[in-house]
Amino acid sequence: MKKKLLFAVLILLAAATAGSIVYDWVVSKTVTDDFFAMDTTVSVRYTGRVQQDEIDRIRAAVLHLDTDVLSRTSEKSEIAAVNRGHGGTVDRQTAAWLQTLRELENKSGYAFTADLGALTELWGIGTENERVPDDDEIRAVLAHIKKWNVDGTKVTVDDGAILDLGAVGKGIACDEIKNGLQKTKAKKAIAAVGGSVLLYAKDPNAVFRVGIRDPRGEVNDYAAILTAGSGCISTSGSYERVFTAPDGKAYHHIFDPATGRPARSGLQSVTVLCDSGLLSDALSTACFVLGCEKSVGLLQAYGAKAVFITEDDRVLTVGDLAGRLELTAERYAFAGEAT
Amino acid sequence: MKKLIRPLDLVLIAALLLAGGGLWLARSRAAAGVTAVVLVRGREERRIDLTKVEAPYEIRLSTTPAVTLAVEPGAIRFSEANCRDRLCVKTGRLTRANDSATCLPARVTVRLIGKTSGSSVDAAVY
């Protein structure tokens, strides 16, 4: 009898060992797909049983989104066609994204607007033509912005304005990747579309460690590490794409639609977490323009959470993140919940 | 009574257990260090186990524009790039799992893989 028991235990042990190895290989197998889209690098790390054709389909969806829908520079994109015709009809899905943005423009008091393309071109930050335009030039462009609209699938854009979804394209890509993932057996996935990140897990209790870039450090330095659940995270910061003018002054690429100049709201960066990538991207841009205090209401309206890093190196949060935020660079001081 | 367990069975079970344990150990050990994956146009060009690097050396990639990678024990970085903004060079040294740097014009990405530890993250936002 004893021997029978021993035998059973040993068999069980062997089976468990074999099982854990198989589990490791098959179920928690990690595959990374790297490619370029949206003028940046896209890296999707899949964990679980994901087929190659599913990975290919998700990649194709992002590339399609870029070249056929959002890109301003791709001749065949819907947005390019709308800009050429100063309006036009778009696909229903595109219209839905634009409606979400129009609503956010209103709720943010136009701290964000999607028709800033002409202003971005005027400054040319990050291109060979970067320069500081004079007041008259800026005023001339500002006269045409905040005037675009979407009604059903019909989009109108002012003659002197350019619709530019560059600030939210990466977030929309995160949403598209999430849609694709839901059709797979992926247990977990992390997609980085440039600096916008999708955290995906079948398990609602899964958490991820997300590094928030140190605005004063190098690219791979973190000011803080956030423990976050599934969702999308985006950061807007004044350290990205900076143009140093001949007079020595630095200009960053996030423009305040009210002034036509790089936003100055006392922030170095703001990181926004919410379910939608489109919203996390758009909200981080709007919040960077608004500054910490004025962002609180907007974030609450969308049920979003945020981490602000101010110019004087204080870190403030919205949405009760204190217990999930670990400051990793010494210079920053946690200053509690923003009000 | 027929013997339920013969000496041969014991040997077989022991071998199974050993093999399983060994495999598991090998896998967890392999994941302990960091490995740099160099991707050109999204395709893996080479893989460097940074824990096994003993002396610094450089890798020149004949991309357009050309880029140079500097490899040292436990770290890798873009040391030269013939482009305008040299963002990849400014990214600095990569040392932890999931650190990455990209030269967009040359379509070169370097990403570190390995087990996430106390100082590393699953993803980074910027």
CSV table of C-alpha atoms in Angstrom, one decimal:
chain,number,residue,atom,x,y,z
A,1,MET,CA,0.0,0.0,0.0
A,2,LYS,CA,2.8,2.4,1.0
A,3,LYS,CA,4.5,1.6,-2.2
A,4,LYS,CA,1.4,2.4,-4.2
A,5,LEU,CA,1.2,5.8,-2.5
A,6,LEU,CA,4.9,6.5,-3.2
A,7,PHE,CA,4.4,5.6,-6.8
A,8,ALA,CA,1.5,7.9,-7.2
A,9,VAL,CA,3.3,10.8,-5.5
A,10,LEU,CA,6.3,10.3,-7.7
A,11,ILE,CA,4.2,10.1,-10.9
A,12,LEU,CA,2.3,13.3,-9.8
A,13,LEU,CA,5.6,15.1,-9.2
A,14,ALA,CA,7.0,14.1,-12.6
A,15,ALA,CA,3.7,15.2,-14.2
A,16,ALA,CA,3.8,18.5,-12.4
A,17,THR,CA,7.3,19.2,-13.5
A,18,ALA,CA,6.6,18.3,-17.1
A,19,GLY,CA,3.4,20.3,-16.9
A,20,SER,CA,5.1,23.4,-15.7
A,21,ILE,CA,7.7,23.2,-18.4
A,22,VAL,CA,5.0,22.8,-21.1
A,23,TYR,CA,3.1,25.7,-19.5
A,24,ASP,CA,6.2,27.8,-19.6
A,25,TRP,CA,6.9,27.1,-23.2
A,26,VAL,CA,3.4,27.2,-24.6
A,27,VAL,CA,1.2,29.3,-22.5
A,28,SER,CA,3.6,32.0,-21.3
A,29,LYS,CA,5.7,32.1,-24.4
A,30,THR,CA,6.7,35.6,-25.2
A,31,VAL,CA,7.0,36.9,-28.8
A,32,THR,CA,7.9,40.5,-29.7
A,33,ASP,CA,6.9,42.1,-33.0
A,34,ASP,CA,8.9,45.2,-33.9
A,35,PHE,CA,8.1,47.5,-36.8
A,36,PHE,CA,7.9,51.1,-37.8
A,37,ALA,CA,4.7,53.1,-38.1
A,38,MET,CA,3.4,56.6,-37.1
A,39,ASP,CA,6.9,58.0,-37.5
A,40,THR,CA,8.1,55.9,-34.6
A,41,THR,CA,8.9,52.4,-33.5
A,42,VAL,CA,6.1,50.0,-32.6
A,43,SER,CA,6.9,47.1,-30.3
A,44,VAL,CA,4.3,44.6,-29.3
A,45,ARG,CA,5.2,42.0,-26.8
A,46,TYR,CA,2.8,39.1,-26.7
A,47,THR,CA,2.5,36.6,-23.9
A,48,GLY,CA,0.4,33.4,-24.4
A,49,ARG,CA,-0.8,31.4,-27.3
A,50,VAL,CA,-0.8,33.8,-30.1
A,51,GLN,CA,-0.6,32.7,-33.7
A,52,GLN,CA,1.8,34.3,-36.2
A,53,ASP,CA,-1.1,35.3,-38.5
A,54,GLU,CA,-2.8,37.1,-35.6
A,55,ILE,CA,0.4,39.0,-35.0
A,56,ASP,CA,0.7,39.8,-38.7
A,57,ARG,CA,-3.0,41.0,-38.7
A,58,ILE,CA,-2.4,43.4,-35.8
A,59,ARG,CA,0.7,44.8,-37.5
A,60,ALA,CA,-1.2,45.2,-40.7
A,61,ALA,CA,-4.0,47.0,-38.9
A,62,VAL,CA,-1.5,49.6,-37.5
A,63,LEU,CA,0.2,50.1,-40.8
A,64,HIS,CA,-3.2,50.6,-42.5
A,65,LEU,CA,-4.3,53.0,-39.8
A,66,ASP,CA,-1.1,55.0,-40.5
A,67,THR,CA,-1.0,55.1,-44.3
A,68,ASP,CA,-4.6,54.9,-45.2
A,69,VAL,CA,-6.3,56.8,-42.4
A,70,LEU,CA,-4.3,59.1,-40.2
A,71,SER,CA,-1.0,60.1,-41.8
A,72,ARG,CA,-0.9,63.7,-43.0
A,73,THR,CA,2.0,63.0,-45.4
A,74,SER,CA,0.6,59.8,-47.0
A,75,GLU,CA,-1.2,60.8,-50.2
A,76,LYS,CA,-3.9,58.2,-49.8
A,77,SER,CA,-4.8,58.8,-46.2
A,78,GLU,CA,-8.3,60.0,-45.3
A,79,ILE,CA,-6.9,62.9,-43.3
A,80,ALA,CA,-4.7,64.0,-46.2
A,81,ALA,CA,-7.8,63.9,-48.5
A,82,VAL,CA,-9.8,65.9,-46.0
A,83,ASN,CA,-7.0,68.5,-45.8
A,84,ARG,CA,-6.7,68.7,-49.6
A,85,GLY,CA,-10.4,69.3,-50.0
A,86,HIS,CA,-10.8,71.4,-46.8
A,87,GLY,CA,-13.3,68.8,-45.7
A,88,GLY,CA,-14.9,65.7,-46.9
A,89,THR,CA,-16.4,62.4,-45.8
A,90,VAL,CA,-14.6,59.9,-43.7
A,91,ASP,CA,-15.1,56.3,-42.7
A,92,ARG,CA,-17.4,55.8,-39.7
A,93,GLN,CA,-14.7,54.7,-37.4
A,94,THR,CA,-12.6,57.7,-38.3
A,95,ALA,CA,-15.6,59.9,-37.8
A,96,ALA,CA,-16.1,58.4,-34.3
A,97,TRP,CA,-12.5,59.2,-33.4
A,98,LEU,CA,-12.9,62.7,-34.6
A,99,GLN,CA,-16.1,63.2,-32.7
A,100,THR,CA,-14.4,62.0,-29.5
A,101,LEU,CA,-11.7,64.6,-30.2
A,102,ARG,CA,-14.2,67.4,-30.9
A,103,GLU,CA,-15.9,66.7,-27.6
A,104,LEU,CA,-12.6,66.8,-25.8
A,105,GLU,CA,-11.7,70.1,-27.4
A,106,ASN,CA,-14.8,71.6,-26.0
A,107,LYS,CA,-14.4,70.0,-22.5
A,108,SER,CA,-10.8,71.2,-22.3
A,109,GLY,CA,-11.7,74.7,-23.5
A,110,TYR,CA,-9.6,74.2,-26.6
A,111,ALA,CA,-6.4,73.3,-24.7
A,112,PHE,CA,-6.3,70.7,-27.4
A,113,THR,CA,-7.3,71.1,-30.9
A,114,ALA,CA,-6.9,68.8,-33.9
A,115,ASP,CA,-6.4,71.5,-36.5
A,116,LEU,CA,-3.0,72.8,-35.4
A,117,GLY,CA,-1.2,71.4,-38.4
A,118,ALA,CA,-0.4,74.7,-40.0
A,119,LEU,CA,1.1,75.9,-36.7
A,120,THR,CA,3.3,72.8,-36.4
A,121,GLU,CA,4.4,73.4,-40.0
A,122,LEU,CA,5.1,77.1,-39.3
A,123,TRP,CA,7.5,76.3,-36.4
A,124,GLY,CA,8.8,73.1,-38.1
A,125,ILE,CA,10.2,71.8,-34.8
A,126,GLY,CA,12.1,68.6,-35.5
A,127,THR,CA,12.5,69.3,-39.2
A,128,GLU,CA,15.1,71.1,-41.3
A,129,ASN,CA,12.9,74.2,-41.4
A,130,GLU,CA,12.6,74.8,-37.6
A,131,ARG,CA,12.6,78.4,-36.6
A,132,VAL,CA,10.9,80.9,-34.3
A,133,PRO,CA,8.1,82.6,-36.3
A,134,ASP,CA,7.3,86.2,-35.6
A,135,ASP,CA,4.0,87.4,-34.0
A,136,ASP,CA,2.3,88.3,-37.3
A,137,GLU,CA,2.9,84.9,-38.7
A,138,ILE,CA,1.6,83.2,-35.6
A,139,ARG,CA,-1.5,85.4,-35.6
A,140,ALA,CA,-2.2,84.7,-39.2
A,141,VAL,CA,-2.3,80.9,-38.5
A,142,LEU,CA,-4.3,81.3,-35.3
A,143,ALA,CA,-7.1,83.0,-37.2
A,144,HIS,CA,-7.9,79.7,-38.9
A,145,ILE,CA,-7.6,77.2,-36.1
A,146,LYS,CA,-10.3,75.7,-33.7
A,147,LYS,CA,-12.7,75.9,-36.6
A,148,TRP,CA,-12.8,72.3,-37.9
A,149,ASN,CA,-15.9,70.2,-37.2
A,150,VAL,CA,-17.3,66.8,-37.7
A,151,ASP,CA,-21.0,66.1,-38.3
A,152,GLY,CA,-21.8,62.4,-38.8
A,153,THR,CA,-19.1,61.4,-41.2
A,154,LYS,CA,-18.8,64.8,-42.8
A,155,VAL,CA,-15.7,66.8,-41.8
A,156,THR,CA,-15.0,70.5,-42.4
A,157,VAL,CA,-11.7,72.2,-42.1
A,158,ASP,CA,-11.0,75.9,-42.4
A,159,ASP,CA,-9.1,77.0,-45.6
A,160,GLY,CA,-6.0,78.1,-43.7
A,161,ALA,CA,-6.0,75.1,-41.2
A,162,ILE,CA,-4.6,71.6,-41.4
A,163,LEU,CA,-6.1,68.7,-39.5
A,164,ASP,CA,-3.2,66.9,-37.8
A,165,LEU,CA,-3.8,63.8,-35.7
A,166,GLY,CA,-0.1,63.4,-34.9
A,167,ALA,CA,-0.7,64.0,-31.2
A,168,VAL,CA,-3.2,61.1,-30.9
A,169,GLY,CA,-2.2,58.7,-33.7
A,170,LYS,CA,0.0,56.6,-31.4
A,171,GLY,CA,-2.9,56.3,-28.9
A,172,ILE,CA,-5.4,55.3,-31.6
A,173,ALA,CA,-2.8,52.7,-32.7
A,174,CYS,CA,-2.8,51.3,-29.1
A,175,ASP,CA,-6.6,51.0,-29.3
A,176,GLU,CA,-6.4,49.2,-32.6
A,177,ILE,CA,-3.8,46.8,-31.2
A,178,LYS,CA,-6.2,46.2,-28.2
A,179,ASN,CA,-9.0,45.4,-30.6
A,180,GLY,CA,-6.8,42.9,-32.4
A,181,LEU,CA,-5.7,41.3,-29.1
A,182,GLN,CA,-9.2,40.7,-27.9
A,183,LYS,CA,-9.6,38.2,-30.8
A,184,THR,CA,-6.6,36.2,-29.7
A,185,LYS,CA,-5.7,34.0,-26.8
A,186,ALA,CA,-3.0,36.3,-25.6
A,187,LYS,CA,-2.8,36.2,-21.9
A,188,LYS,CA,-0.9,39.4,-21.7
A,189,ALA,CA,0.6,42.0,-24.0
A,190,ILE,CA,2.5,45.2,-23.9
A,191,ALA,CA,2.5,47.5,-26.9
A,192,ALA,CA,4.7,50.5,-27.1
A,193,VAL,CA,3.8,52.9,-30.0
A,194,GLY,CA,6.7,55.3,-29.5
A,195,GLY,CA,6.1,56.7,-26.0
A,196,SER,CA,2.4,55.7,-25.8
A,197,VAL,CA,1.8,52.3,-24.2
A,198,LEU,CA,-1.0,49.8,-24.1
A,199,LEU,CA,-1.1,47.4,-21.2
A,200,TYR,CA,-3.3,44.4,-21.9
A,201,ALA,CA,-4.1,41.4,-19.7
A,202,LYS,CA,-6.9,38.9,-19.7
A,203,ASP,CA,-6.5,38.8,-15.9
A,204,PRO,CA,-8.3,41.9,-14.5
A,205,ASN,CA,-5.9,41.8,-11.5
A,206,ALA,CA,-2.7,41.9,-13.5
A,207,VAL,CA,-0.3,44.7,-12.9
A,208,PHE,CA,2.6,46.2,-14.9
A,209,ARG,CA,5.5,48.3,-13.9
A,210,VAL,CA,5.7,51.4,-16.1
A,211,GLY,CA,8.6,53.8,-16.1
A,212,ILE,CA,7.8,57.5,-16.4
A,213,ARG,CA,10.7,59.2,-18.2
A,214,ASP,CA,12.9,61.5,-16.1
A,215,PRO,CA,12.4,64.9,-17.9
A,216,ARG,CA,15.9,65.9,-16.7
A,217,GLY,CA,17.6,62.6,-17.4
A,218,GLU,CA,18.5,60.5,-20.4
A,219,VAL,CA,15.9,58.7,-22.4
A,220,ASN,CA,16.1,55.5,-20.4
A,221,ASP,CA,16.1,57.2,-17.0
A,222,TYR,CA,12.9,57.2,-15.0
A,223,ALA,CA,11.6,59.8,-12.6
A,224,ALA,CA,9.1,57.3,-11.2
A,225,ILE,CA,7.8,53.8,-11.6
A,226,LEU,CA,4.1,53.4,-11.7
A,227,THR,CA,2.3,50.1,-11.0
A,228,ALA,CA,-0.7,50.1,-13.3
A,229,GLY,CA,-3.4,47.7,-14.4
A,230,SER,CA,-4.7,47.2,-18.0
A,231,GLY,CA,-5.2,50.4,-20.0
A,232,CYS,CA,-3.4,53.0,-22.0
A,233,ILE,CA,-0.7,55.4,-20.8
A,234,SER,CA,0.7,58.5,-22.5
A,235,THR,CA,3.1,61.2,-21.6
A,236,SER,CA,3.5,64.7,-22.9
A,237,GLY,CA,6.7,66.4,-22.0
A,238,SER,CA,8.7,69.5,-22.9
A,239,TYR,CA,11.9,67.5,-23.3
A,240,GLU,CA,10.7,65.8,-26.5
A,241,ARG,CA,11.6,67.4,-29.8
A,242,VAL,CA,13.3,70.5,-28.6
A,243,PHE,CA,14.5,73.2,-30.9
A,244,THR,CA,17.2,75.5,-29.6
A,245,ALA,CA,17.0,78.8,-31.4
A,246,PRO,CA,20.1,80.9,-32.3
A,247,ASP,CA,19.4,83.1,-29.3
A,248,GLY,CA,19.9,80.1,-27.0
A,249,LYS,CA,16.2,79.7,-26.0
A,250,ALA,CA,14.7,76.3,-26.2
A,251,TYR,CA,11.3,75.6,-27.8
A,252,HIS,CA,9.4,72.4,-27.4
A,253,HIS,CA,6.7,70.9,-29.7
A,254,ILE,CA,3.5,71.1,-27.6
A,255,PHE,CA,1.7,74.2,-28.7
A,256,ASP,CA,-0.8,76.2,-26.7
A,257,PRO,CA,-3.7,76.8,-29.2
A,258,ALA,CA,-4.4,80.1,-27.4
A,259,THR,CA,-1.0,81.6,-28.0
A,260,GLY,CA,0.4,79.6,-30.9
A,261,ARG,CA,3.6,79.1,-28.9
A,262,PRO,CA,5.0,76.2,-27.0
A,263,ALA,CA,2.8,75.7,-23.9
A,264,ARG,CA,4.2,77.1,-20.6
A,265,SER,CA,2.1,75.9,-17.8
A,266,GLY,CA,4.7,75.0,-15.2
A,267,LEU,CA,5.1,71.4,-16.2
A,268,GLN,CA,7.9,69.3,-17.4
A,269,SER,CA,5.6,66.4,-18.2
A,270,VAL,CA,2.3,64.9,-17.6
A,271,THR,CA,1.4,61.2,-17.8
A,272,VAL,CA,-2.2,60.1,-18.3
A,273,LEU,CA,-3.8,56.7,-17.7
A,274,CYS,CA,-7.2,55.6,-19.0
A,275,ASP,CA,-8.9,52.9,-20.9
A,276,SER,CA,-8.6,54.5,-24.3
A,277,GLY,CA,-5.3,55.3,-26.0
A,278,LEU,CA,-6.9,58.1,-28.1
A,279,LEU,CA,-8.0,59.7,-24.8
A,280,SER,CA,-4.8,59.2,-22.9
A,281,ASP,CA,-2.9,60.8,-25.8
A,282,ALA,CA,-5.3,63.7,-26.2
A,283,LEU,CA,-5.7,64.3,-22.5
A,284,SER,CA,-1.9,64.3,-21.9
A,285,THR,CA,-1.5,67.0,-24.6
A,286,ALA,CA,-4.5,69.0,-23.2
A,287,CYS,CA,-3.2,68.7,-19.6
A,288,PHE,CA,0.3,69.7,-20.5
A,289,VAL,CA,-1.2,72.9,-22.0
A,290,LEU,CA,-3.6,73.5,-19.0
A,291,GLY,CA,-1.1,72.8,-16.2
A,292,CYS,CA,-1.7,70.8,-13.1
A,293,GLU,CA,-4.6,72.6,-11.3
A,294,LYS,CA,-6.7,73.3,-14.4
A,295,SER,CA,-6.4,69.6,-15.5
A,296,VAL,CA,-8.1,68.1,-12.5
A,297,GLY,CA,-11.7,68.7,-13.6
A,298,LEU,CA,-11.0,67.5,-17.2
A,299,LEU,CA,-9.3,64.3,-16.0
A,300,GLN,CA,-12.2,63.6,-13.6
A,301,ALA,CA,-14.7,64.1,-16.4
A,302,TYR,CA,-13.0,61.3,-18.3
A,303,GLY,CA,-12.3,59.1,-15.3
A,304,ALA,CA,-8.6,59.3,-16.1
A,305,LYS,CA,-5.6,59.3,-13.8
A,306,ALA,CA,-2.5,61.4,-14.1
A,307,VAL,CA,1.0,62.0,-12.8
A,308,PHE,CA,2.4,65.6,-13.1
A,309,ILE,CA,6.0,66.6,-12.9
A,310,THR,CA,6.3,70.3,-12.4
A,311,GLU,CA,9.1,72.6,-13.4
A,312,ASP,CA,10.2,72.9,-9.8
A,313,ASP,CA,10.5,69.0,-9.6
A,314,ARG,CA,7.4,68.3,-7.6
A,315,VAL,CA,5.3,65.2,-8.5
A,316,LEU,CA,1.5,65.4,-8.2
A,317,THR,CA,-1.1,62.9,-8.9
A,318,VAL,CA,-4.8,62.8,-9.9
A,319,GLY,CA,-6.9,59.7,-9.2
A,320,ASP,CA,-5.3,58.3,-6.1
A,321,LEU,CA,-2.1,56.9,-7.4
A,322,ALA,CA,0.1,57.7,-4.4
A,323,GLY,CA,0.3,54.1,-3.2
A,324,ARG,CA,1.2,52.9,-6.7
A,325,LEU,CA,3.9,55.4,-7.5
A,326,GLU,CA,7.5,54.9,-6.6
A,327,LEU,CA,9.8,57.9,-7.2
A,328,THR,CA,13.1,56.6,-8.5
A,329,ALA,CA,15.1,59.8,-9.2
A,330,GLU,CA,16.2,61.7,-6.1
A,331,ARG,CA,15.6,65.2,-7.3
A,332,TYR,CA,11.8,64.8,-7.4
A,333,ALA,CA,9.5,65.2,-4.3
A,334,PHE,CA,6.1,63.8,-4.0
A,335,ALA,CA,3.6,66.6,-3.4
A,336,GLY,CA,0.4,64.6,-3.1
A,337,GLU,CA,-2.9,64.8,-4.9
A,338,ALA,CA,-3.5,67.7,-7.2
A,339,THR,CA,-6.4,69.9,-6.4
B,1,MET,CA,1.4,-9.7,-4.7
B,2,LYS,CA,2.7,-8.2,-7.9
B,3,LYS,CA,5.3,-5.5,-7.3
B,4,LEU,CA,3.8,-2.1,-8.0
B,5,ILE,CA,7.1,-0.3,-8.3
B,6,ARG,CA,10.2,-1.9,-9.8
B,7,PRO,CA,13.7,-0.5,-9.5
B,8,LEU,CA,13.5,0.4,-13.2
B,9,ASP,CA,10.5,2.5,-12.7
B,10,LEU,CA,12.2,4.4,-9.9
B,11,VAL,CA,15.1,5.1,-12.2
B,12,LEU,CA,12.7,6.3,-14.9
B,13,ILE,CA,10.9,8.6,-12.6
B,14,ALA,CA,14.1,10.0,-11.1
B,15,ALA,CA,15.4,10.7,-14.7
B,16,LEU,CA,12.2,12.5,-15.6
B,17,LEU,CA,12.4,14.6,-12.5
B,18,LEU,CA,16.0,15.4,-13.0
B,19,ALA,CA,15.5,16.3,-16.7
B,20,GLY,CA,12.5,18.6,-15.8
B,21,GLY,CA,14.4,20.3,-13.0
B,22,GLY,CA,17.5,20.7,-15.2
B,23,LEU,CA,15.5,22.3,-18.0
B,24,TRP,CA,13.7,24.6,-15.6
B,25,LEU,CA,17.0,25.7,-14.1
B,26,ALA,CA,18.6,26.2,-17.4
B,27,ARG,CA,15.7,28.4,-18.5
B,28,SER,CA,15.7,30.5,-15.4
B,29,ARG,CA,19.4,31.0,-15.5
B,30,ALA,CA,19.4,32.0,-19.2
B,31,ALA,CA,16.9,34.7,-18.3
B,32,ALA,CA,18.9,36.2,-15.5
B,33,GLY,CA,21.3,38.2,-17.7
B,34,VAL,CA,20.5,40.8,-20.3
B,35,THR,CA,20.8,40.2,-24.0
B,36,ALA,CA,20.8,43.0,-26.5
B,37,VAL,CA,18.7,42.4,-29.7
B,38,VAL,CA,19.7,44.5,-32.7
B,39,LEU,CA,16.9,45.0,-35.2
B,40,VAL,CA,17.2,46.5,-38.6
B,41,ARG,CA,13.9,47.4,-40.2
B,42,GLY,CA,12.2,45.3,-37.5
B,43,ARG,CA,14.2,42.2,-38.4
B,44,GLU,CA,16.7,40.7,-35.9
B,45,GLU,CA,20.2,41.3,-37.1
B,46,ARG,CA,22.1,40.0,-34.1
B,47,ARG,CA,21.8,39.1,-30.5
B,48,ILE,CA,24.5,39.8,-27.9
B,49,ASP,CA,24.6,38.4,-24.5
B,50,LEU,CA,25.8,41.4,-22.6
B,51,THR,CA,26.8,39.4,-19.5
B,52,LYS,CA,29.4,37.6,-21.6
B,53,VAL,CA,31.0,40.7,-23.0
B,54,GLU,CA,34.5,41.0,-21.6
B,55,ALA,CA,36.1,43.9,-23.5
B,56,PRO,CA,34.4,46.8,-25.2
B,57,TYR,CA,34.0,46.7,-29.0
B,58,GLU,CA,32.1,48.5,-31.7
B,59,ILE,CA,29.6,47.3,-34.3
B,60,ARG,CA,29.3,49.3,-37.5
B,61,LEU,CA,26.0,48.8,-39.3
B,62,SER,CA,26.0,49.7,-43.0
B,63,THR,CA,22.5,51.2,-42.9
B,64,THR,CA,21.5,54.6,-44.4
B,65,PRO,CA,22.5,56.6,-42.4
B,66,ALA,CA,25.3,54.5,-41.0
B,67,VAL,CA,25.2,53.9,-37.3
B,68,THR,CA,27.7,52.5,-34.8
B,69,LEU,CA,27.0,50.6,-31.7
B,70,ALA,CA,29.3,50.4,-28.7
B,71,VAL,CA,29.2,47.2,-26.8
B,72,GLU,CA,30.7,46.9,-23.3
B,73,PRO,CA,30.2,44.5,-20.4
B,74,GLY,CA,26.6,44.7,-19.4
B,75,ALA,CA,25.7,47.7,-21.6
B,76,ILE,CA,25.2,48.8,-25.2
B,77,ARG,CA,24.6,52.2,-26.8
B,78,PHE,CA,24.5,54.0,-30.1
B,79,SER,CA,27.9,55.7,-30.3
B,80,GLU,CA,27.6,57.3,-33.7
B,81,ALA,CA,24.9,58.1,-36.2
B,82,ASN,CA,25.2,60.1,-39.4
B,83,CYS,CA,21.8,61.8,-39.0
B,84,ARG,CA,20.6,65.2,-38.1
B,85,ASP,CA,19.2,64.9,-34.5
B,86,ARG,CA,21.3,61.9,-33.3
B,87,LEU,CA,18.5,61.1,-30.9
B,88,CYS,CA,19.7,57.5,-30.6
B,89,VAL,CA,23.1,58.6,-29.4
B,90,LYS,CA,21.5,60.9,-26.9
B,91,THR,CA,19.5,58.0,-25.5
B,92,GLY,CA,22.7,56.8,-23.8
B,93,ARG,CA,23.6,53.4,-22.4
B,94,LEU,CA,21.1,50.6,-22.2
B,95,THR,CA,21.6,48.3,-19.2
B,96,ARG,CA,18.3,46.9,-18.0
B,97,ALA,CA,15.8,44.5,-19.5
B,98,ASN,CA,13.3,46.4,-21.7
B,99,ASP,CA,15.6,49.4,-22.2
B,100,SER,CA,15.6,50.4,-25.8
B,101,ALA,CA,17.0,52.9,-28.3
B,102,THR,CA,16.1,53.6,-31.9
B,103,CYS,CA,17.7,55.4,-34.8
B,104,LEU,CA,14.5,56.2,-36.8
B,105,PRO,CA,16.2,57.3,-40.0
B,106,ALA,CA,18.3,54.2,-40.1
B,107,ARG,CA,15.5,52.0,-38.8
B,108,VAL,CA,17.7,50.4,-36.2
B,109,THR,CA,16.4,49.4,-32.8
B,110,VAL,CA,18.3,48.0,-30.0
B,111,ARG,CA,16.3,46.4,-27.2
B,112,LEU,CA,17.5,44.6,-24.1
B,113,ILE,CA,15.7,41.4,-23.1
B,114,GLY,CA,15.9,39.5,-19.9
B,115,LYS,CA,14.1,39.1,-16.7
B,116,THR,CA,12.6,42.2,-15.2
B,117,SER,CA,14.3,43.1,-12.0
B,118,GLY,CA,13.8,45.7,-9.3
B,119,SER,CA,15.1,48.6,-11.4
B,120,SER,CA,13.6,47.5,-14.7
B,121,VAL,CA,10.1,48.1,-16.0
B,122,ASP,CA,7.6,46.4,-18.3
B,123,ALA,CA,7.2,49.5,-20.4
B,124,ALA,CA,8.3,53.1,-20.5
B,125,VAL,CA,6.3,56.2,-21.3
B,126,TYR,CA,7.8,59.4,-22.7
